[in-house]
PDB file of C-alpha atoms and ligand atoms in Angstrom:
ATOM      1  CA  MET A   8      -2.966  19.787  -0.740  1.00 77.00           C
ATOM      2  CA  GLU A   9      -2.447  22.253   2.021  1.00 78.00           C
ATOM      3  CA  GLY A  10      -2.421  20.978   5.515  1.00 82.00           C
ATOM      4  CA  LEU A  11      -2.005  17.325   4.268  1.00 92.00           C
ATOM      5  CA  LYS A  12       1.047  15.014   4.088  1.00 95.00           C
ATOM      6  CA  VAL A  13       1.145  12.125   1.701  1.00 97.00           C
ATOM      7  CA  LEU A  14       1.042   8.807   3.596  1.00 98.00           C
ATOM      8  CA  ILE A  15       0.410   6.428   0.671  1.00 98.00           C
ATOM      9  CA  SER A  16       0.968   7.502  -2.812  1.00 98.00           C
ATOM     10  CA  GLU A  17      -1.605   6.959  -5.847  1.00 98.00           C
ATOM     11  CA  GLU A  18       1.027   4.488  -7.387  1.00 98.00           C
ATOM     12  CA  GLU A  19       1.511   2.526  -4.094  1.00 98.00           C
ATOM     13  CA  ILE A  20      -2.286   2.333  -3.814  1.00 98.00           C
ATOM     14  CA  GLN A  21      -2.696   1.113  -7.247  1.00 98.00           C
ATOM     15  CA  LYS A  22       0.176  -1.488  -6.961  1.00 98.00           C
ATOM     16  CA  ARG A  23      -1.381  -2.879  -3.779  1.00 98.00           C
ATOM     17  CA  ILE A  24      -4.834  -3.208  -5.209  1.00 98.00           C
ATOM     18  CA  SER A  25      -3.578  -5.065  -8.132  1.00 98.00           C
ATOM     19  CA  GLU A  26      -1.828  -7.456  -5.629  1.00 98.00           C
ATOM     20  CA  LEU A  27      -5.176  -7.892  -3.547  1.00 98.00           C
ATOM     21  CA  ALA A  28      -7.193  -8.438  -6.856  1.00 97.00           C
ATOM     22  CA  LYS A  29      -4.868 -11.298  -7.690  1.00 96.00           C
ATOM     23  CA  GLN A  30      -4.838 -12.758  -4.387  1.00 97.00           C
ATOM     24  CA  ILE A  31      -8.769 -12.822  -4.042  1.00 97.00           C
ATOM     25  CA  CYS A  32      -8.978 -14.151  -7.588  1.00 96.00           C
ATOM     26  CA  ASP A  33      -6.664 -16.995  -6.565  1.00 95.00           C
ATOM     27  CA  ASP A  34      -8.597 -17.766  -3.567  1.00 97.00           C
ATOM     28  CA  TYR A  35     -11.940 -17.831  -5.192  1.00 97.00           C
ATOM     29  CA  LYS A  36     -10.796 -19.693  -8.269  1.00 94.00           C
ATOM     30  CA  GLY A  37     -13.256 -18.116 -10.825  1.00 87.00           C
ATOM     31  CA  GLN A  38     -16.480 -18.257  -8.636  1.00 95.00           C
ATOM     32  CA  ASP A  39     -18.807 -15.638  -8.620  1.00 96.00           C
ATOM     33  CA  ILE A  40     -18.310 -12.866  -5.845  1.00 98.00           C
ATOM     34  CA  THR A  41     -20.623 -10.476  -4.290  1.00 98.00           C
ATOM     35  CA  PHE A  42     -18.744  -7.212  -3.144  1.00 98.00           C
ATOM     36  CA  ILE A  43     -20.682  -5.216  -0.430  1.00 98.00           C
ATOM     37  CA  CYS A  44     -19.493  -1.758  -0.845  1.00 98.00           C
ATOM     38  CA  ILE A  45     -19.872   0.192   2.605  1.00 98.00           C
ATOM     39  CA  LEU A  46     -20.731   3.645   1.577  1.00 97.00           C
ATOM     40  CA  LYS A  47     -19.459   6.212   1.361  1.00 96.00           C
ATOM     41  CA  GLY A  48     -15.721   5.655   2.004  1.00 97.00           C
ATOM     42  CA  SER A  49     -15.280   2.451   0.154  1.00 98.00           C
ATOM     43  CA  ILE A  50     -16.532   3.463  -3.217  1.00 98.00           C
ATOM     44  CA  PHE A  51     -13.093   4.389  -4.875  1.00 98.00           C
ATOM     45  CA  PHE A  52     -11.528   1.278  -3.358  1.00 98.00           C
ATOM     46  CA  THR A  53     -14.295  -1.000  -4.533  1.00 98.00           C
ATOM     47  CA  VAL A  54     -14.157   0.340  -8.103  1.00 98.00           C
ATOM     48  CA  GLU A  55     -10.513   0.172  -8.602  1.00 98.00           C
ATOM     49  CA  LEU A  56     -10.451  -3.449  -6.945  1.00 98.00           C
ATOM     50  CA  ALA A  57     -13.330  -4.751  -9.106  1.00 98.00           C
ATOM     51  CA  LYS A  58     -11.729  -3.125 -12.326  1.00 97.00           C
ATOM     52  CA  LYS A  59      -8.791  -5.520 -11.587  1.00 97.00           C
ATOM     53  CA  MET A  60     -10.519  -8.599 -11.198  1.00 94.00           C
ATOM     54  CA  PRO A  61     -11.466 -11.023 -14.309  1.00 90.00           C
ATOM     55  CA  CYS A  62     -14.085 -12.937 -12.480  1.00 90.00           C
ATOM     56  CA  ASP A  63     -18.049 -11.955 -12.389  1.00 93.00           C
ATOM     57  CA  ILE A  64     -18.738  -9.504  -9.492  1.00 97.00           C
ATOM     58  CA  ASN A  65     -22.064  -8.493  -8.189  1.00 97.00           C
ATOM     59  CA  PHE A  66     -22.305  -5.335  -6.196  1.00 98.00           C
ATOM     60  CA  GLU A  67     -24.364  -4.438  -3.220  1.00 98.00           C
ATOM     61  CA  PHE A  68     -24.309  -1.245  -1.003  1.00 98.00           C
ATOM     62  CA  ILE A  69     -24.746  -0.594   2.641  1.00 98.00           C
ATOM     63  CA  ARG A  70     -24.535   2.485   4.464  1.00 97.00           C
ATOM     64  CA  VAL A  71     -24.187   2.769   8.308  1.00 95.00           C
ATOM     65  CA  SER A  72     -23.536   5.554  10.665  1.00 90.00           C
ATOM     66  CA  SER A  73     -21.560   5.250  13.642  1.00 78.00           C
ATOM     67  CA  TYR A  74     -21.082   7.311  16.612  1.00 66.00           C
ATOM     68  CA  HIS A  75     -17.348   7.958  17.490  1.00 59.00           C
ATOM     69  CA  GLY A  76     -15.508  10.235  19.892  1.00 52.00           C
ATOM     70  CA  GLU A  77     -15.484  10.663  23.736  1.00 49.00           C
ATOM     71  CA  ASN A  78     -19.300   9.846  24.176  1.00 48.00           C
ATOM     72  CA  SER A  79     -19.094   6.995  21.795  1.00 51.00           C
ATOM     73  CA  THR A  80     -21.728   4.491  22.491  1.00 59.00           C
ATOM     74  CA  GLY A  81     -20.716   2.091  19.768  1.00 70.00           C
ATOM     75  CA  VAL A  82     -24.164   2.329  18.213  1.00 84.00           C
ATOM     76  CA  ILE A  83     -24.483   1.527  14.578  1.00 90.00           C
ATOM     77  CA  LYS A  84     -27.436   2.587  12.531  1.00 91.00           C
ATOM     78  CA  MET A  85     -28.286   1.116   9.013  1.00 94.00           C
ATOM     79  CA  LYS A  86     -29.078   3.959   6.736  1.00 95.00           C
ATOM     80  CA  VAL A  87     -28.962   2.130   3.460  1.00 96.00           C
ATOM     81  CA  ASP A  88     -29.724  -1.574   3.577  1.00 97.00           C
ATOM     82  CA  LEU A  89     -28.983  -4.296   1.112  1.00 97.00           C
ATOM     83  CA  GLN A  90     -31.210  -4.568  -1.858  1.00 96.00           C
ATOM     84  CA  GLY A  91     -30.234  -8.042  -3.174  1.00 95.00           C
ATOM     85  CA  ASP A  92     -30.439 -11.661  -1.654  1.00 97.00           C
ATOM     86  CA  ILE A  93     -27.006 -12.904  -0.566  1.00 98.00           C
ATOM     87  CA  LYS A  94     -28.106 -16.223   0.666  1.00 98.00           C
ATOM     88  CA  ASP A  95     -25.494 -18.918  -0.549  1.00 98.00           C
ATOM     89  CA  LYS A  96     -23.349 -16.088  -2.303  1.00 98.00           C
ATOM     90  CA  ASN A  97     -19.605 -15.628  -1.723  1.00 98.00           C
ATOM     91  CA  VAL A  98     -19.707 -12.213  -0.071  1.00 98.00           C
ATOM     92  CA  ILE A  99     -16.728  -9.975   0.610  1.00 98.00           C
ATOM     93  CA  ILE A 100     -17.390  -6.780   2.478  1.00 98.00           C
ATOM     94  CA  ILE A 101     -15.344  -3.940   1.109  1.00 98.00           C
ATOM     95  CA  GLU A 102     -14.399  -1.399   3.626  1.00 98.00           C
ATOM     96  CA  ASP A 103     -12.160   1.728   3.711  1.00 98.00           C
ATOM     97  CA  ILE A 104     -10.622   1.441   7.025  1.00 97.00           C
ATOM     98  CA  VAL A 105     -11.012  -0.732  10.065  1.00 97.00           C
ATOM     99  CA  ASP A 106     -10.641   1.460  13.269  1.00 95.00           C
ATOM    100  CA  THR A 107     -12.165   0.311  16.456  1.00 93.00           C
ATOM    101  CA  GLY A 108     -13.643  -2.449  14.538  1.00 95.00           C
ATOM    102  CA  ARG A 109     -17.285  -1.601  15.789  1.00 93.00           C
ATOM    103  CA  THR A 110     -18.691  -0.998  12.357  1.00 94.00           C
ATOM    104  CA  LEU A 111     -17.466  -4.428  10.724  1.00 96.00           C
ATOM    105  CA  SER A 112     -18.169  -6.407  13.916  1.00 95.00           C
ATOM    106  CA  TYR A 113     -21.865  -5.317  13.636  1.00 94.00           C
ATOM    107  CA  LEU A 114     -21.915  -5.796   9.883  1.00 96.00           C
ATOM    108  CA  LYS A 115     -20.298  -9.202   9.971  1.00 97.00           C
ATOM    109  CA  GLU A 116     -22.983 -10.574  12.462  1.00 96.00           C
ATOM    110  CA  TYR A 117     -25.784  -8.690  10.357  1.00 96.00           C
ATOM    111  CA  LEU A 118     -24.598 -10.313   7.135  1.00 98.00           C
ATOM    112  CA  LYS A 119     -24.163 -13.784   8.619  1.00 98.00           C
ATOM    113  CA  SER A 120     -27.804 -13.887   9.549  1.00 98.00           C
ATOM    114  CA  LYS A 121     -28.333 -13.687   5.618  1.00 98.00           C
ATOM    115  CA  GLU A 122     -26.708 -16.853   5.314  1.00 98.00           C
ATOM    116  CA  PRO A 123     -24.139 -16.163   2.650  1.00 98.00           C
ATOM    117  CA  ARG A 124     -22.079 -19.228   1.353  1.00 98.00           C
ATOM    118  CA  SER A 125     -18.905 -17.531   2.772  1.00 98.00           C
ATOM    119  CA  LEU A 126     -18.183 -14.068   4.161  1.00 98.00           C
ATOM    120  CA  LYS A 127     -14.882 -12.243   4.188  1.00 98.00           C
ATOM    121  CA  ILE A 128     -13.747  -8.802   4.818  1.00 98.00           C
ATOM    122  CA  CYS A 129     -11.407  -6.714   2.579  1.00 98.00           C
ATOM    123  CA  SER A 130     -10.242  -3.510   3.948  1.00 98.00           C
ATOM    124  CA  MET A 131      -8.048  -0.799   2.218  1.00 98.00           C
ATOM    125  CA  LEU A 132      -6.530   0.260   5.415  1.00 98.00           C
ATOM    126  CA  ASP A 133      -6.192  -1.211   9.063  1.00 98.00           C
ATOM    127  CA  LYS A 134      -5.473   0.915  12.212  1.00 97.00           C
ATOM    128  CA  LYS A 135      -4.973  -2.191  14.483  1.00 96.00           C
ATOM    129  CA  GLU A 136      -3.724  -0.026  17.496  1.00 96.00           C
ATOM    130  CA  ARG A 137      -7.357   1.411  17.839  1.00 94.00           C
ATOM    131  CA  ARG A 138      -9.273  -1.795  17.974  1.00 95.00           C
ATOM    132  CA  VAL A 139     -11.870  -2.289  20.831  1.00 93.00           C
ATOM    133  CA  CYS A 140     -13.620  -5.230  19.167  1.00 92.00           C
ATOM    134  CA  LYS A 141     -11.875  -8.370  18.080  1.00 94.00           C
ATOM    135  CA  LEU A 142     -12.040  -8.238  14.405  1.00 95.00           C
ATOM    136  CA  ASP A 143      -9.659  -9.294  11.908  1.00 96.00           C
ATOM    137  CA  ALA A 144     -10.010  -8.427   8.037  1.00 98.00           C
ATOM    138  CA  ASP A 145      -9.090 -11.272   5.612  1.00 98.00           C
ATOM    139  CA  TYR A 146      -7.576  -8.991   3.139  1.00 98.00           C
ATOM    140  CA  VAL A 147      -5.681  -5.608   4.146  1.00 98.00           C
ATOM    141  CA  GLY A 148      -4.147  -2.985   1.796  1.00 98.00           C
ATOM    142  CA  PHE A 149      -2.055  -1.308   4.273  1.00 98.00           C
ATOM    143  CA  ASN A 150      -1.567  -1.357   8.025  1.00 98.00           C
ATOM    144  CA  ILE A 151      -1.193   2.282   9.173  1.00 98.00           C
ATOM    145  CA  PRO A 152      -0.355   3.853  12.511  1.00 96.00           C
ATOM    146  CA  ASP A 153      -2.952   5.663  14.664  1.00 95.00           C
ATOM    147  CA  LYS A 154      -3.248   8.769  12.676  1.00 94.00           C
ATOM    148  CA  PHE A 155      -6.452  10.436  11.105  1.00 94.00           C
ATOM    149  CA  VAL A 156      -6.218   9.813   7.252  1.00 96.00           C
ATOM    150  CA  VAL A 157      -8.176  11.142   4.205  1.00 97.00           C
ATOM    151  CA  GLY A 158      -8.317  10.459   0.527  1.00 98.00           C
ATOM    152  CA  TYR A 159      -9.224   7.686  -1.607  1.00 98.00           C
ATOM    153  CA  GLY A 160     -12.829   7.782  -0.238  1.00 98.00           C
ATOM    154  CA  LEU A 161     -11.802   8.740   3.327  1.00 97.00           C
ATOM    155  CA  ASP A 162     -13.197  12.024   4.537  1.00 95.00           C
ATOM    156  CA  VAL A 163     -13.089  14.685   7.201  1.00 93.00           C
ATOM    157  CA  ASP A 164     -16.651  16.446   7.403  1.00 92.00           C
ATOM    158  CA  GLU A 165     -17.233  15.056   3.730  1.00 94.00           C
ATOM    159  CA  LYS A 166     -14.089  16.780   2.469  1.00 94.00           C
ATOM    160  CA  TYR A 167     -11.145  15.291   0.565  1.00 96.00           C
ATOM    161  CA  ARG A 168     -12.826  11.933  -0.439  1.00 97.00           C
ATOM    162  CA  ASN A 169     -11.660  12.409  -4.063  1.00 97.00           C
ATOM    163  CA  LEU A 170      -7.963  12.761  -3.516  1.00 97.00           C
ATOM    164  CA  PRO A 171      -6.166  10.029  -5.437  1.00 97.00           C
ATOM    165  CA  TYR A 172      -3.700   9.353  -2.464  1.00 98.00           C
ATOM    166  CA  ILE A 173      -4.046   8.741   1.364  1.00 98.00           C
ATOM    167  CA  GLY A 174      -2.992  11.684   3.252  1.00 97.00           C
ATOM    168  CA  VAL A 175      -2.571  12.590   7.055  1.00 96.00           C
ATOM    169  CA  VAL A 176      -4.498  15.673   8.158  1.00 87.00           C
ATOM    170  CA  GLU A 177      -2.129  17.853  10.068  1.00 81.00           C
ATOM    171  CA  PHE A 178      -4.414  19.613  12.516  1.00 71.00           C
ATOM    172  CA  GLU A 179      -3.477  23.165  13.182  1.00 65.00           C
ATOM    173  CA  GLU A 180      -2.347  23.811  16.928  1.00 60.00           C
ATOM    174  CA  GLU A 181      -4.640  26.077  18.583  1.00 55.00           C
ATOM    175  CA  ASN A 182      -3.284  29.236  19.932  1.00 53.00           C
ATOM    176  CA  SER A 183      -3.890  29.729  23.630  1.00 46.00           C
TER     177      SER A 183
HETATM  178  P1  IMP B 222     -14.764   1.590  13.219  1.00 94.35           P
HETATM  179  O1  IMP B 222     -16.162   1.218  13.434  1.00 94.35           O
HETATM  180  O2  IMP B 222     -14.304   2.468  14.480  1.00 94.35           O
HETATM  181  O3  IMP B 222     -13.947   0.601  12.692  1.00 94.35           O
HETATM  182  O4  IMP B 222     -14.819   2.673  12.186  1.00 94.35           O
HETATM  183  C1  IMP B 222     -14.774   2.567  10.858  1.00 94.35           C
HETATM  184  C2  IMP B 222     -15.198   3.942  10.273  1.00 94.35           C
HETATM  185  O5  IMP B 222     -14.788   5.124  10.899  1.00 94.35           O
HETATM  186  C3  IMP B 222     -14.599   3.845   8.754  1.00 94.35           C
HETATM  187  O6  IMP B 222     -15.510   3.388   8.001  1.00 94.35           O
HETATM  188  C4  IMP B 222     -14.529   5.568   8.573  1.00 94.35           C
HETATM  189  O7  IMP B 222     -15.867   5.898   8.023  1.00 94.35           O
HETATM  190  C5  IMP B 222     -14.259   6.058  10.060  1.00 94.35           C
HETATM  191  N1  IMP B 222     -12.768   6.284  10.156  1.00 94.35           N
HETATM  192  C6  IMP B 222     -11.888   5.746  11.059  1.00 94.35           C
HETATM  193  N2  IMP B 222     -10.745   6.098  10.967  1.00 94.35           N
HETATM  194  C7  IMP B 222     -10.634   7.177  10.038  1.00 94.35           C
HETATM  195  C8  IMP B 222      -9.613   7.902   9.451  1.00 94.35           C
HETATM  196  O8  IMP B 222      -8.502   7.906   9.822  1.00 94.35           O
HETATM  197  N3  IMP B 222     -10.250   8.825   8.550  1.00 94.35           N
HETATM  198  C9  IMP B 222     -11.330   8.907   8.155  1.00 94.35           C
HETATM  199  N4  IMP B 222     -12.372   8.119   8.434  1.00 94.35           N
HETATM  200  C10 IMP B 222     -12.125   7.310   9.428  1.00 94.35           C
HETATM  201 MG1   MG B 223     -16.546   4.059   6.218  1.00 94.35          MG
END
C-alpha cells in the first residue's frame, strides 16, 4: 500500500499469535476464559487469537473513546458497555496497542469493580516509550518503537484496519 512500510508481516503476526495462544492456554490450564475485546481496533487480534485456543471462550465487547493529542485531558468515555456478567470469571482484556496506557488503566479499574475471578491484559502491540500511566500488559505480541502504526485492526481516521499486516504510516512532509 502506498505511503506504508511493513513493520510486522502477516506471517510474523500469525506465528506470534500462535505462541500467545499456547502460553495463555498453558497458564489457564483448560479453565473457561472471557475475552473482552476492545472495539474496534482489537477485533482482528481477538478473533485470530481465539481461533487458536482449544478452550472455551466467552466474548464480551467494550468500546471507549479517548482523547489524545496536545490538548489531551486523558478523559475516557464508555461508548459500548459490557452486556454480560463477569463476576467470578477469568477475564482477559484484548487490546490492539498500549500507548500512553490511559485507556487500559481506566478499563482495568472499571472491570475490577465487577469482581472477576482474575483479570489480565493481552495486547498485540506495546509502545512502552509513550507510557504516562503505570500499566503493564500480562501478554504482549510485539514491543514496537514510538511510531504511528496501522493495520490488523489499527486505523488512521478509520482507514487501513483491514490490512493483514502492521504498517508504519510515512506522513508526507509538508512543503513550506
Ligand atoms: P492509550 O490510552 O494512549 O494507551 O491509547 C490506546 C489507543 O490509542 C489504542 O487502543 C488505539 O486506538 C490508539 N492508538 C495508539 N497508538 C496508535 C497507533 O500507533 N496507531 C493507531 N492507533 C493507536
Ligand atoms: Mg483501541
